[in-house]
mmCIF file of C-alpha atoms and ligand atoms in Angstrom:
data_model
loop_
_atom_site.group_PDB
_atom_site.id
_atom_site.type_symbol
_atom_site.label_atom_id
_atom_site.label_comp_id
_atom_site.label_asym_id
_atom_site.label_seq_id
_atom_site.Cartn_x
_atom_site.Cartn_y
_atom_site.Cartn_z
ATOM 1 C CA MET M 627 63.738 167.971 233.096
ATOM 2 C CA PHE M 628 67.271 169.693 231.991
ATOM 3 C CA ILE M 629 66.773 172.226 229.424
ATOM 4 C CA ASN M 630 70.518 172.228 229.490
ATOM 5 C CA GLY M 631 72.428 168.625 228.971
ATOM 6 C CA GLY M 632 71.357 165.977 226.545
ATOM 7 C CA THR M 633 68.272 163.672 227.465
ATOM 8 C CA VAL M 634 67.453 161.140 225.625
ATOM 9 C CA VAL M 635 64.214 159.666 224.741
ATOM 10 C CA LEU M 636 64.084 155.911 223.621
ATOM 11 C CA GLY M 637 61.582 153.331 223.323
ATOM 12 C CA ALA M 638 61.516 150.345 226.283
ATOM 13 C CA GLU M 639 59.647 147.855 225.026
ATOM 14 C CA ALA M 640 59.674 146.397 220.894
ATOM 15 C CA GLY M 641 58.516 150.061 219.495
ATOM 16 C CA ASP M 642 55.503 152.444 218.738
ATOM 17 C CA GLU M 643 55.313 153.322 222.367
ATOM 18 C CA GLY M 644 54.859 157.153 221.145
ATOM 19 C CA LYS M 645 57.768 158.496 222.207
ATOM 20 C CA GLY M 646 57.384 161.065 219.247
ATOM 21 C CA ARG M 647 54.945 162.593 221.782
ATOM 22 C CA ILE M 648 57.026 162.609 224.628
ATOM 23 C CA VAL M 649 59.640 164.586 222.206
ATOM 24 C CA ASP M 650 57.641 167.185 220.856
ATOM 25 C CA VAL M 651 56.878 167.415 223.966
ATOM 26 C CA LEU M 652 60.287 167.314 225.497
ATOM 27 C CA ALA M 653 61.734 169.656 222.393
ATOM 28 C CA GLN M 654 60.408 172.851 223.822
ATOM 29 C CA ASN M 655 62.305 173.262 226.167
ATOM 30 C CA LYS M 656 66.307 171.953 223.669
ATOM 31 C CA GLN M 657 67.600 173.819 220.963
ATOM 32 C CA THR M 658 69.081 170.610 218.834
ATOM 33 C CA ILE M 659 67.167 167.507 218.252
ATOM 34 C CA VAL M 660 69.042 164.087 217.418
ATOM 35 C CA ARG M 661 67.843 161.376 215.877
ATOM 36 C CA TYR M 662 71.141 158.702 215.717
ATOM 37 C CA SER M 663 69.814 155.395 214.689
ATOM 38 C CA GLY M 664 67.579 153.233 212.506
ATOM 39 C CA GLY M 665 66.239 154.595 209.542
ATOM 40 C CA CYS M 666 62.608 154.539 208.057
ATOM 41 C CA ASN M 667 61.449 151.789 209.185
ATOM 42 C CA ALA M 668 60.027 154.187 211.929
ATOM 43 C CA GLY M 669 56.906 156.484 211.991
ATOM 44 C CA HIS M 670 56.948 158.540 214.738
ATOM 45 C CA THR M 671 53.011 160.289 214.815
ATOM 46 C CA ILE M 672 51.996 163.990 216.457
ATOM 47 C CA ILE M 673 49.813 165.149 216.708
ATOM 48 C CA ASP M 674 49.264 168.936 217.128
ATOM 49 C CA ASP M 675 46.913 171.721 218.705
ATOM 50 C CA ALA M 676 44.847 171.888 216.027
ATOM 51 C CA GLY M 677 44.294 168.069 215.389
ATOM 52 C CA ASN M 678 46.461 168.214 212.370
ATOM 53 C CA LYS M 679 48.518 164.711 211.977
ATOM 54 C CA SER M 680 52.130 164.076 210.625
ATOM 55 C CA VAL M 681 54.269 160.853 210.978
ATOM 56 C CA PHE M 682 57.864 161.328 210.716
ATOM 57 C CA ARG M 683 60.310 159.086 209.503
ATOM 58 C CA LEU M 684 63.497 160.021 209.121
ATOM 59 C CA LEU M 685 63.181 163.519 211.106
ATOM 60 C CA PRO M 686 63.352 164.411 213.995
ATOM 61 C CA SER M 687 59.486 164.092 214.888
ATOM 62 C CA ALA M 688 60.080 167.975 216.949
ATOM 63 C CA ALA M 689 60.777 169.287 213.086
ATOM 64 C CA LEU M 690 57.741 171.148 213.249
ATOM 65 C CA HIS M 691 58.908 173.367 216.048
ATOM 66 C CA ARG M 692 60.773 176.382 214.730
ATOM 67 C CA ASP M 693 63.690 177.629 215.230
ATOM 68 C CA LYS M 694 65.783 174.939 216.132
ATOM 69 C CA SER M 695 68.561 172.295 215.291
ATOM 70 C CA PHE M 696 67.981 169.193 213.876
ATOM 71 C CA VAL M 697 70.441 166.432 213.283
ATOM 72 C CA LEU M 698 70.442 162.880 211.649
ATOM 73 C CA GLY M 699 73.313 161.102 212.677
ATOM 74 C CA GLN M 700 76.111 158.710 212.024
ATOM 75 C CA GLY M 701 73.947 155.729 213.450
ATOM 76 C CA MET M 702 71.302 156.324 210.893
ATOM 77 C CA VAL M 703 70.580 154.815 207.681
ATOM 78 C CA ILE M 704 68.853 157.368 205.255
ATOM 79 C CA ASP M 705 66.593 156.572 202.499
ATOM 80 C CA LEU M 706 67.153 159.930 200.270
ATOM 81 C CA ALA M 707 63.496 159.897 198.756
ATOM 82 C CA VAL M 708 61.838 159.514 201.755
ATOM 83 C CA LEU M 709 63.798 162.541 203.307
ATOM 84 C CA ALA M 710 63.447 164.729 200.462
ATOM 85 C CA SER M 711 59.512 164.010 200.714
ATOM 86 C CA GLU M 712 59.582 164.247 204.285
ATOM 87 C CA ILE M 713 61.610 167.500 203.673
ATOM 88 C CA SER M 714 59.268 169.518 201.052
ATOM 89 C CA ALA M 715 56.121 168.091 202.987
ATOM 90 C CA LEU M 716 57.107 170.552 205.909
ATOM 91 C CA PRO M 717 54.920 173.966 205.942
ATOM 92 C CA THR M 718 58.435 175.735 206.084
ATOM 93 C CA ASP M 719 61.517 175.053 204.868
ATOM 94 C CA ILE M 720 64.423 173.455 207.688
ATOM 95 C CA SER M 721 67.071 172.850 205.452
ATOM 96 C CA LYS M 722 69.308 175.246 206.647
ATOM 97 C CA ASN M 723 68.765 174.142 210.198
ATOM 98 C CA LEU M 724 69.017 170.172 208.839
ATOM 99 C CA TYR M 725 72.190 168.844 209.565
ATOM 100 C CA ILE M 726 73.260 165.166 208.512
ATOM 101 C CA SER M 727 76.176 163.399 209.124
ATOM 102 C CA GLN M 728 78.428 162.714 206.455
ATOM 103 C CA ASN M 729 78.832 159.597 207.540
ATOM 104 C CA ALA M 730 75.322 158.165 207.703
ATOM 105 C CA HIS M 731 74.899 155.621 205.361
ATOM 106 C CA ILE M 732 72.301 155.352 202.477
ATOM 107 C CA VAL M 733 69.912 152.589 201.662
ATOM 108 C CA MET M 734 69.607 152.157 198.166
ATOM 109 C CA PRO M 735 67.613 150.887 196.182
ATOM 110 C CA TYR M 736 68.893 147.101 195.566
ATOM 111 C CA HIS M 737 68.637 147.594 200.182
ATOM 112 C CA ILE M 738 65.017 147.402 200.015
ATOM 113 C CA MET M 739 64.708 144.731 197.254
ATOM 114 C CA VAL M 740 66.705 142.574 199.049
ATOM 115 C CA ASP M 741 65.040 143.347 201.877
ATOM 116 C CA ALA M 742 61.941 142.046 200.576
ATOM 117 C CA ALA M 743 63.116 139.144 198.753
ATOM 118 C CA ARG M 744 65.666 137.900 201.745
ATOM 119 C CA ASP M 745 62.416 137.798 204.124
ATOM 120 C CA ARG M 746 60.487 135.859 202.559
ATOM 121 C CA ASP M 747 63.069 133.354 203.690
ATOM 122 C CA LEU M 748 63.819 134.525 206.874
ATOM 123 C CA GLN M 749 60.424 134.939 207.854
ATOM 124 C CA ILE M 750 61.367 138.248 210.397
ATOM 125 C CA GLY M 751 58.097 140.475 209.047
ATOM 126 C CA THR M 752 60.934 143.113 208.950
ATOM 127 C CA THR M 753 59.214 146.532 207.669
ATOM 128 C CA LYS M 754 60.712 145.806 204.134
ATOM 129 C CA LYS M 755 62.884 149.380 203.929
ATOM 130 C CA GLY M 756 66.426 148.281 203.473
ATOM 131 C CA ILE M 757 67.128 148.396 207.215
ATOM 132 C CA GLY M 758 69.004 145.286 207.427
ATOM 133 C CA PRO M 759 71.043 144.845 204.309
ATOM 134 C CA ALA M 760 71.962 149.069 204.430
ATOM 135 C CA TYR M 761 73.843 148.114 208.049
ATOM 136 C CA GLU M 762 74.975 144.967 206.331
ATOM 137 C CA ASP M 763 76.831 146.715 203.541
ATOM 138 C CA LYS M 764 77.864 149.551 206.944
ATOM 139 C CA VAL M 765 79.792 146.642 208.621
ATOM 140 C CA ARG M 766 81.017 145.034 205.144
ATOM 141 C CA ARG M 767 82.662 148.088 204.080
ATOM 142 C CA THR M 768 80.640 148.554 200.712
ATOM 143 C CA GLY M 769 77.990 151.013 201.962
ATOM 144 C CA ILE M 770 77.365 154.738 200.396
ATOM 145 C CA ARG M 771 77.588 157.074 202.935
ATOM 146 C CA ILE M 772 76.335 160.803 202.730
ATOM 147 C CA GLY M 773 79.643 161.939 202.104
ATOM 148 C CA ASP M 774 80.157 160.154 198.907
ATOM 149 C CA LEU M 775 77.643 161.902 197.076
ATOM 150 C CA PHE M 776 79.475 164.668 196.820
ATOM 151 C CA CYS M 777 82.950 163.219 195.799
ATOM 152 C CA THR M 778 84.397 161.234 192.687
ATOM 153 C CA GLY M 779 84.184 157.927 192.446
ATOM 154 C CA LEU M 780 80.433 157.218 193.584
ATOM 155 C CA GLY M 781 79.716 155.007 190.373
ATOM 156 C CA ASP M 782 82.938 152.581 191.144
ATOM 157 C CA LYS M 783 81.147 152.362 194.860
ATOM 158 C CA ILE M 784 78.354 151.615 193.941
ATOM 159 C CA LEU M 785 79.248 149.031 191.410
ATOM 160 C CA THR M 786 81.363 147.460 194.220
ATOM 161 C CA ALA M 787 78.339 147.550 196.578
ATOM 162 C CA VAL M 788 75.981 146.390 193.820
ATOM 163 C CA ARG M 789 78.842 143.285 193.210
ATOM 164 C CA GLN M 790 77.907 142.472 196.805
ATOM 165 C CA TRP M 791 74.460 141.387 196.037
ATOM 166 C CA ASP M 792 75.061 139.296 192.849
ATOM 167 C CA SER M 793 72.337 136.851 193.554
ATOM 168 C CA PHE M 794 69.751 139.193 194.198
ATOM 169 C CA LEU M 795 70.296 141.860 191.342
ATOM 170 C CA GLN M 796 69.487 142.444 187.740
ATOM 171 C CA LYS M 797 72.733 141.723 185.163
ATOM 172 C CA PRO M 798 75.016 143.259 183.568
ATOM 173 C CA TYR M 799 75.304 144.793 186.725
ATOM 174 C CA LEU M 800 77.655 147.792 184.980
ATOM 175 C CA LYS M 801 74.659 148.887 183.324
ATOM 176 C CA TYR M 802 72.170 148.624 186.623
ATOM 177 C CA ALA M 803 74.969 150.079 188.526
ATOM 178 C CA ASN M 804 75.142 153.194 185.937
ATOM 179 C CA ASN M 805 71.166 153.521 186.489
ATOM 180 C CA ILE M 806 71.086 153.511 190.238
ATOM 181 C CA THR M 807 74.214 156.654 190.304
ATOM 182 C CA GLU M 808 72.363 158.872 188.075
ATOM 183 C CA GLN M 809 69.091 158.521 190.490
ATOM 184 C CA ILE M 810 70.664 158.899 193.587
ATOM 185 C CA LEU M 811 72.458 162.142 192.008
ATOM 186 C CA VAL M 812 68.907 163.612 191.589
ATOM 187 C CA LEU M 813 68.127 162.896 195.024
ATOM 188 C CA ALA M 814 71.686 164.032 196.414
ATOM 189 C CA SER M 815 70.403 167.399 194.566
ATOM 190 C CA LYS M 816 67.652 167.456 196.737
ATOM 191 C CA ILE M 817 69.322 167.787 200.254
ATOM 192 C CA GLU M 818 72.245 169.665 198.797
ATOM 193 C CA SER M 819 71.424 172.519 200.827
ATOM 194 C CA CYS M 820 70.860 170.667 203.941
ATOM 195 C CA ASN M 821 73.858 171.063 206.547
ATOM 196 C CA ILE M 822 76.081 167.434 205.336
ATOM 197 C CA CYS M 823 78.696 167.390 207.567
ATOM 198 C CA ASP M 824 80.201 165.892 210.692
ATOM 199 C CA THR M 825 77.441 165.964 213.395
ATOM 200 C CA SER M 826 79.640 164.529 215.699
ATOM 201 C CA LYS M 827 81.558 167.753 215.923
ATOM 202 C CA PHE M 828 78.414 170.230 215.502
ATOM 203 C CA LEU M 829 76.995 168.743 218.610
ATOM 204 C CA GLU M 830 80.256 169.585 220.452
ATOM 205 C CA GLY M 831 79.446 172.759 220.542
ATOM 206 C CA GLU M 832 75.752 172.242 221.503
ATOM 207 C CA THR M 833 74.711 172.075 225.173
ATOM 208 C CA SER M 834 70.974 171.638 224.881
ATOM 209 C CA ILE M 835 70.054 168.112 223.363
ATOM 210 C CA LEU M 836 67.438 165.718 222.696
ATOM 211 C CA PHE M 837 68.230 162.731 221.388
ATOM 212 C CA GLU M 838 65.259 160.259 219.688
ATOM 213 C CA GLY M 839 65.190 156.907 219.887
ATOM 214 C CA ALA M 840 63.797 154.973 217.158
ATOM 215 C CA GLN M 841 62.382 151.521 217.185
ATOM 216 C CA GLY M 842 62.900 149.861 221.210
ATOM 217 C CA THR M 843 64.807 148.345 223.543
ATOM 218 C CA ILE M 844 63.633 144.242 222.931
ATOM 219 C CA LEU M 845 64.420 145.115 219.078
ATOM 220 C CA ASP M 846 67.978 146.091 219.376
ATOM 221 C CA ILE M 847 70.658 144.094 217.633
ATOM 222 C CA ASP M 848 72.396 142.677 220.626
ATOM 223 C CA HIS M 849 70.398 143.200 223.952
ATOM 224 C CA GLY M 850 66.749 142.173 221.908
ATOM 225 C CA THR M 851 64.819 138.502 221.005
ATOM 226 C CA TYR M 852 67.791 138.265 217.912
ATOM 227 C CA PRO M 853 66.972 137.302 215.200
ATOM 228 C CA PHE M 854 63.571 139.303 215.485
ATOM 229 C CA VAL M 855 65.068 142.242 216.193
ATOM 230 C CA THR M 856 66.311 145.384 213.997
ATOM 231 C CA SER M 857 69.440 146.218 213.035
ATOM 232 C CA SER M 858 70.666 148.592 214.952
ATOM 233 C CA SER M 859 71.485 149.760 218.782
ATOM 234 C CA THR M 860 68.223 151.048 219.487
ATOM 235 C CA THR M 861 69.286 151.509 223.374
ATOM 236 C CA ILE M 862 71.316 153.822 225.016
ATOM 237 C CA GLY M 863 74.929 152.609 223.480
ATOM 238 C CA GLY M 864 73.749 153.630 220.274
ATOM 239 C CA VAL M 865 73.375 157.400 221.441
ATOM 240 C CA LEU M 866 76.936 157.412 221.828
ATOM 241 C CA THR M 867 78.170 155.857 218.466
ATOM 242 C CA GLY M 868 74.757 156.551 216.563
ATOM 243 C CA ALA M 869 74.889 160.493 216.903
ATOM 244 C CA GLY M 870 78.910 160.683 217.641
ATOM 245 C CA VAL M 871 78.551 162.179 221.701
ATOM 246 C CA SER M 872 80.589 161.474 224.695
ATOM 247 C CA HIS M 873 78.135 159.772 227.522
ATOM 248 C CA LYS M 874 78.890 163.025 229.300
ATOM 249 C CA LYS M 875 76.503 164.885 226.691
ATOM 250 C CA ILE M 876 74.038 162.951 228.322
ATOM 251 C CA ASN M 877 72.355 163.791 231.601
ATOM 252 C CA GLU M 878 69.052 162.040 231.755
ATOM 253 C CA VAL M 879 67.462 159.188 230.160
ATOM 254 C CA VAL M 880 63.593 158.473 229.626
ATOM 255 C CA GLY M 881 61.785 155.662 228.717
ATOM 256 C CA VAL M 882 59.030 155.069 227.098
ATOM 257 C CA PHE M 883 56.285 152.493 227.788
ATOM 258 C CA LYS M 884 52.665 151.838 226.482
ATOM 259 C CA ALA M 885 50.347 150.686 229.190
ATOM 260 C CA TYR M 886 49.793 147.733 226.493
ATOM 261 C CA THR M 887 52.389 145.754 224.549
ATOM 262 C CA THR M 888 52.440 145.654 221.438
ATOM 263 C CA ARG M 889 54.699 143.684 218.157
ATOM 264 C CA VAL M 890 54.626 144.139 214.467
ATOM 265 C CA GLY M 891 56.912 141.531 213.116
ATOM 266 C CA ASN M 892 57.921 137.617 213.958
ATOM 267 C CA GLY M 893 59.271 136.723 217.605
ATOM 268 C CA PRO M 894 58.671 135.859 221.178
ATOM 269 C CA PHE M 895 55.554 137.721 222.733
ATOM 270 C CA PRO M 896 54.895 136.156 225.575
ATOM 271 C CA SER M 897 52.624 138.306 227.208
ATOM 272 C CA GLU M 898 50.448 138.220 224.027
ATOM 273 C CA ILE M 899 46.535 137.990 224.413
ATOM 274 C CA LEU M 900 45.532 135.040 222.833
ATOM 275 C CA ASP M 901 41.538 135.826 222.303
ATOM 276 C CA ASP M 902 41.317 137.389 219.254
ATOM 277 C CA LEU M 903 38.151 139.083 220.184
ATOM 278 C CA LEU M 904 40.038 141.303 223.337
ATOM 279 C CA ALA M 905 43.267 141.283 221.089
ATOM 280 C CA LYS M 906 41.226 143.333 218.386
ATOM 281 C CA ASN M 907 39.081 145.515 220.046
ATOM 282 C CA ILE M 908 42.374 146.948 221.900
ATOM 283 C CA ARG M 909 43.924 147.052 217.898
ATOM 284 C CA GLU M 910 41.440 148.965 217.504
ATOM 285 C CA ILE M 911 40.641 151.782 220.097
ATOM 286 C CA GLY M 912 44.325 151.813 220.541
ATOM 287 C CA ASN M 913 44.665 151.838 216.479
ATOM 288 C CA GLU M 914 47.620 149.439 216.805
ATOM 289 C CA TYR M 915 48.020 149.786 213.176
ATOM 290 C CA GLY M 916 52.194 149.676 211.562
ATOM 291 C CA SER M 917 52.205 153.915 210.885
ATOM 292 C CA VAL M 918 54.988 153.237 208.197
ATOM 293 C CA THR M 919 53.519 149.219 207.255
ATOM 294 C CA LYS M 920 49.841 149.376 208.507
ATOM 295 C CA ARG M 921 50.289 146.593 209.745
ATOM 296 C CA PRO M 922 47.929 144.950 212.488
ATOM 297 C CA ARG M 923 50.239 145.067 215.513
ATOM 298 C CA ARG M 924 50.567 141.871 217.862
ATOM 299 C CA VAL M 925 48.575 142.781 220.869
ATOM 300 C CA GLY M 926 49.600 141.765 224.672
ATOM 301 C CA TRP M 927 49.077 142.485 228.210
ATOM 302 C CA LEU M 928 51.996 145.348 229.215
ATOM 303 C CA ASP M 929 55.447 143.230 229.687
ATOM 304 C CA VAL M 930 56.306 144.669 232.869
ATOM 305 C CA GLY M 931 59.104 142.466 233.289
ATOM 306 C CA ALA M 932 60.521 143.476 229.810
ATOM 307 C CA VAL M 933 60.420 147.651 230.853
ATOM 308 C CA LYS M 934 61.962 146.641 234.021
ATOM 309 C CA ARG M 935 64.843 145.002 231.816
ATOM 310 C CA SER M 936 64.962 147.847 229.699
ATOM 311 C CA CYS M 937 65.241 150.458 232.296
ATOM 312 C CA THR M 938 67.983 148.497 233.661
ATOM 313 C CA ILE M 939 69.809 148.365 230.437
ATOM 314 C CA ASN M 940 69.373 151.703 229.488
ATOM 315 C CA GLY M 941 69.991 153.591 232.265
ATOM 316 C CA ILE M 942 66.329 155.402 232.562
ATOM 317 C CA ASP M 943 65.563 157.850 235.272
ATOM 318 C CA THR M 944 62.220 158.861 233.987
ATOM 319 C CA LEU M 945 59.490 156.859 232.592
ATOM 320 C CA ALA M 946 56.944 157.760 230.279
ATOM 321 C CA ILE M 947 53.367 155.995 230.133
ATOM 322 C CA THR M 948 51.255 156.304 226.922
ATOM 323 C CA LYS M 949 47.810 155.304 225.499
ATOM 324 C CA ILE M 950 46.814 154.244 229.173
ATOM 325 C CA ASP M 951 43.412 155.690 227.877
ATOM 326 C CA VAL M 952 43.139 152.891 225.393
ATOM 327 C CA LEU M 953 42.216 150.278 228.431
ATOM 328 C CA SER M 954 39.465 152.463 230.128
ATOM 329 C CA TYR M 955 36.635 150.602 228.778
ATOM 330 C CA LEU M 956 38.053 147.147 230.150
ATOM 331 C CA ASP M 957 36.703 145.595 233.245
ATOM 332 C CA GLN M 958 39.887 143.649 234.103
ATOM 333 C CA ILE M 959 43.227 144.197 232.876
ATOM 334 C CA LYS M 960 46.463 142.330 233.681
ATOM 335 C CA LEU M 961 50.561 142.867 233.746
ATOM 336 C CA TYR M 962 52.919 140.413 232.687
ATOM 337 C CA LEU M 963 55.514 139.672 235.562
ATOM 338 C CA ASP M 964 58.788 138.878 234.764
ATOM 339 C CA ASP M 965 58.550 135.732 236.660
ATOM 340 C CA GLY M 966 55.973 134.379 233.537
ATOM 341 C CA SER M 967 53.091 135.501 236.317
ATOM 342 C CA TYR M 968 50.036 137.861 235.709
ATOM 343 C CA LYS M 969 48.938 140.065 238.223
ATOM 344 C CA THR M 970 45.148 140.920 237.632
ATOM 345 C CA PHE M 971 43.771 144.631 238.434
ATOM 346 C CA ASP M 972 39.798 145.923 238.653
ATOM 347 C CA GLY M 973 39.290 147.667 235.420
ATOM 348 C CA TRP M 974 37.910 151.827 236.149
ATOM 349 C CA GLN M 975 35.997 151.900 233.560
ATOM 350 C CA GLU M 976 35.659 156.015 233.132
ATOM 351 C CA HIS M 977 37.358 158.595 231.994
ATOM 352 C CA LEU M 978 40.973 159.124 232.355
ATOM 353 C CA ALA M 979 41.328 163.171 232.540
ATOM 354 C CA ALA M 980 45.081 164.947 232.024
ATOM 355 C CA ASP M 981 44.753 165.514 235.781
ATOM 356 C CA TRP M 982 46.200 162.837 238.021
ATOM 357 C CA ASP M 983 43.725 164.733 240.643
ATOM 358 C CA LEU M 984 40.893 163.591 238.958
ATOM 359 C CA TRP M 985 41.878 159.848 238.518
ATOM 360 C CA PRO M 986 39.456 157.017 239.765
ATOM 361 C CA SER M 987 41.661 155.522 242.641
ATOM 362 C CA LYS M 988 41.793 152.090 240.705
ATOM 363 C CA ALA M 989 43.383 153.628 237.793
ATOM 364 C CA LYS M 990 45.800 155.488 240.264
ATOM 365 C CA SER M 991 46.209 151.691 242.427
ATOM 366 C CA PHE M 992 47.495 150.252 238.730
ATOM 367 C CA ILE M 993 50.035 153.403 237.744
ATOM 368 C CA SER M 994 51.359 152.915 241.449
ATOM 369 C CA PHE M 995 51.913 149.286 241.129
ATOM 370 C CA ILE M 996 53.669 149.867 238.501
ATOM 371 C CA GLU M 997 55.890 152.574 239.381
ATOM 372 C CA ASP M 998 56.760 150.309 242.716
ATOM 373 C CA TYR M 999 57.700 147.376 240.752
ATOM 374 C CA LEU M 1000 60.019 149.477 238.357
ATOM 375 C CA GLY M 1001 61.409 151.322 240.814
ATOM 376 C CA VAL M 1002 61.712 153.946 238.567
ATOM 377 C CA LYS M 1003 59.626 157.629 238.926
ATOM 378 C CA LEU M 1004 57.077 158.398 236.471
ATOM 379 C CA GLY M 1005 57.650 161.339 235.320
ATOM 380 C CA PHE M 1006 55.029 161.431 232.179
ATOM 381 C CA ILE M 1007 51.471 159.803 231.756
ATOM 382 C CA SER M 1008 49.755 159.984 227.648
ATOM 383 C CA VAL M 1009 46.192 159.781 228.335
ATOM 384 C CA GLY M 1010 45.427 160.873 225.015
ATOM 385 C CA PRO M 1011 47.168 162.070 221.626
ATOM 386 C CA ARG M 1012 47.515 165.799 221.322
ATOM 387 C CA ARG M 1013 49.792 167.566 223.281
ATOM 388 C CA ASN M 1014 47.458 169.039 226.207
ATOM 389 C CA GLN M 1015 46.641 165.306 226.866
ATOM 390 C CA LEU M 1016 49.295 164.478 228.744
ATOM 391 C CA ILE M 1017 50.409 164.343 232.961
ATOM 392 C CA ARG M 1018 53.369 165.956 233.972
ATOM 393 C CA PHE M 1019 55.150 165.053 237.012
ATOM 394 C CA ALA M 1020 58.994 165.796 235.718
HETATM 395 P P1 LIG O 1540 63.592 145.983 209.735
HETATM 396 O O1 LIG O 1540 63.661 146.870 210.745
HETATM 397 O O2 LIG O 1540 62.901 146.939 208.814
HETATM 398 O O3 LIG O 1540 64.548 145.481 209.412
HETATM 399 O O4 LIG O 1540 62.732 145.054 210.885
HETATM 400 C C1 LIG O 1540 62.934 144.395 211.526
HETATM 401 C C2 LIG O 1540 61.725 143.994 212.978
HETATM 402 O O5 LIG O 1540 62.034 145.288 213.657
HETATM 403 C C3 LIG O 1540 60.317 143.691 212.696
HETATM 404 O O6 LIG O 1540 60.171 142.841 213.294
HETATM 405 C C4 LIG O 1540 59.729 144.910 212.900
HETATM 406 O O7 LIG O 1540 58.243 144.770 212.497
HETATM 407 C C5 LIG O 1540 59.814 145.766 213.646
HETATM 408 N N1 LIG O 1540 60.330 147.170 213.387
HETATM 409 C C6 LIG O 1540 61.271 148.057 212.524
HETATM 410 N N2 LIG O 1540 61.260 149.146 213.190
HETATM 411 C C7 LIG O 1540 59.740 148.972 213.761
HETATM 412 C C8 LIG O 1540 58.930 150.550 214.377
HETATM 413 O O8 LIG O 1540 59.505 151.478 214.077
HETATM 414 N N3 LIG O 1540 58.190 150.064 215.436
HETATM 415 C C9 LIG O 1540 57.548 148.595 215.743
HETATM 416 N N4 LIG O 1540 58.721 147.791 214.805
HETATM 417 C C10 LIG O 1540 59.279 147.656 214.177
#
C-alpha cells in the first residue's frame, strides 16, 4: 500500500461489502480521509479493538482516528441533522479537522418527503433518505449547497427549489419555505466551526489520501442496474468529480467484495439464493440487515462475474474479500460465473484463523479460484469484524 499518494477503497458489488473496516485499517497510514459520493444512505460499520461498534453514515469511517484530516467532498449530498449528530457523538471534537465542501449539496427536508412518496410508485426500494431528489435538484440547478448557508439569499433559493416540487409539498409555499429556512439555519450553526471551503483546493496540497467509496459498482448511476441504482457515481469516476482531484492523485484502487453477495432494495440479482432456509441462515450468521434502514438484505452466492466487471470499470489493483467466516458452516459453497453457470466447492466447515498458514486447504482452494478468475491480486481477507481479524498480503 502506498503511504504517500492516493488510495481509493470502493465497493465491487451492491454495497455493504465491508468497505468501512478496510478503510479503518488503511487509514492508519494515511493523513487525509475523503468521502466523495452519496450521503447518509451509507452505513459504514467499524468495530474497534475493544469490540465497540460505530456506524458512520456521512463522516469517513476513519473518524475515530486522531490527528487526521477528514473531507466531505463536493460529490456528496449532506443531511445536516445527521451530520451534526454524528459529529457530536464522537468522543473528541473533530470540527477543526473536518473540511466540508462548500459545493456539496444539502439534503433538504422536502427531499426526504419526495423520496418516500415517489418510491411508492417507482418501487426501487430506496433508503428514503432523500438522496435521489437531492441529486435531482443538483442536476436541475435548484439545489442548496453548503456554501449557500452562509450567504444572503438562502430563503429565496429555498423558495425557488420548493416550487419545483409543487405536487409533493404543502402550500402555501412561502410559509413552508420560510419554516425550512429557519430549520436549516439552526442546523448550519452546528457545523459552522468546521472548515467550510473549496475542498478540492485543500486536497491539492495533500499527499497522503484515502478516498472512501460509498455503495457499490452495481448501484452506480451509469454502470449499475438502472433504474435500480442510487443517484451518484459510486465508481472510480466519482472520485475525480466528487472529491475534485486529478487522476494523478490516485496510485491504487482497492475493490472490496464479500464472499457472498447481498442486495437491499429491488433490482436484478441473478445469483440470489432462492432456498429460503439457506438464505435465512446466511443472513442471520452474517447479520445481513441494513445498518441504516434495518431492512433484511437479499442474499445470494458470490457473483464473481459482476466483481470481474467491477475490476475492469474501476481499474482495481488490489482486492479485499470480507466475511468469508460467514460461509464456514456450509457443506457446499457456490460461485456464480459470468457465463451464468455455478461452480460448486466443498465447504471447509471449520473456523478460519487470521493466519493464512493455518487455513484448511478447501478454503484456500476457494480463495485461489476467485483470485485466478478475477486476475487481480487479493490483498486482504477479512475473517471477522475486529481489526485483528484481517489477513493482509498487501
Ligand atoms: P437510494 O440511494 O436511497 O436512492 O437507494 C437506491 C438503491 O440503492 C436502493 O436499492 C438502496 O437499497 C440502495 N442503497 C443505497 N445505499 C446503499 C448502501 O449503502 N448499501 C446498500 N444499498 C444501498
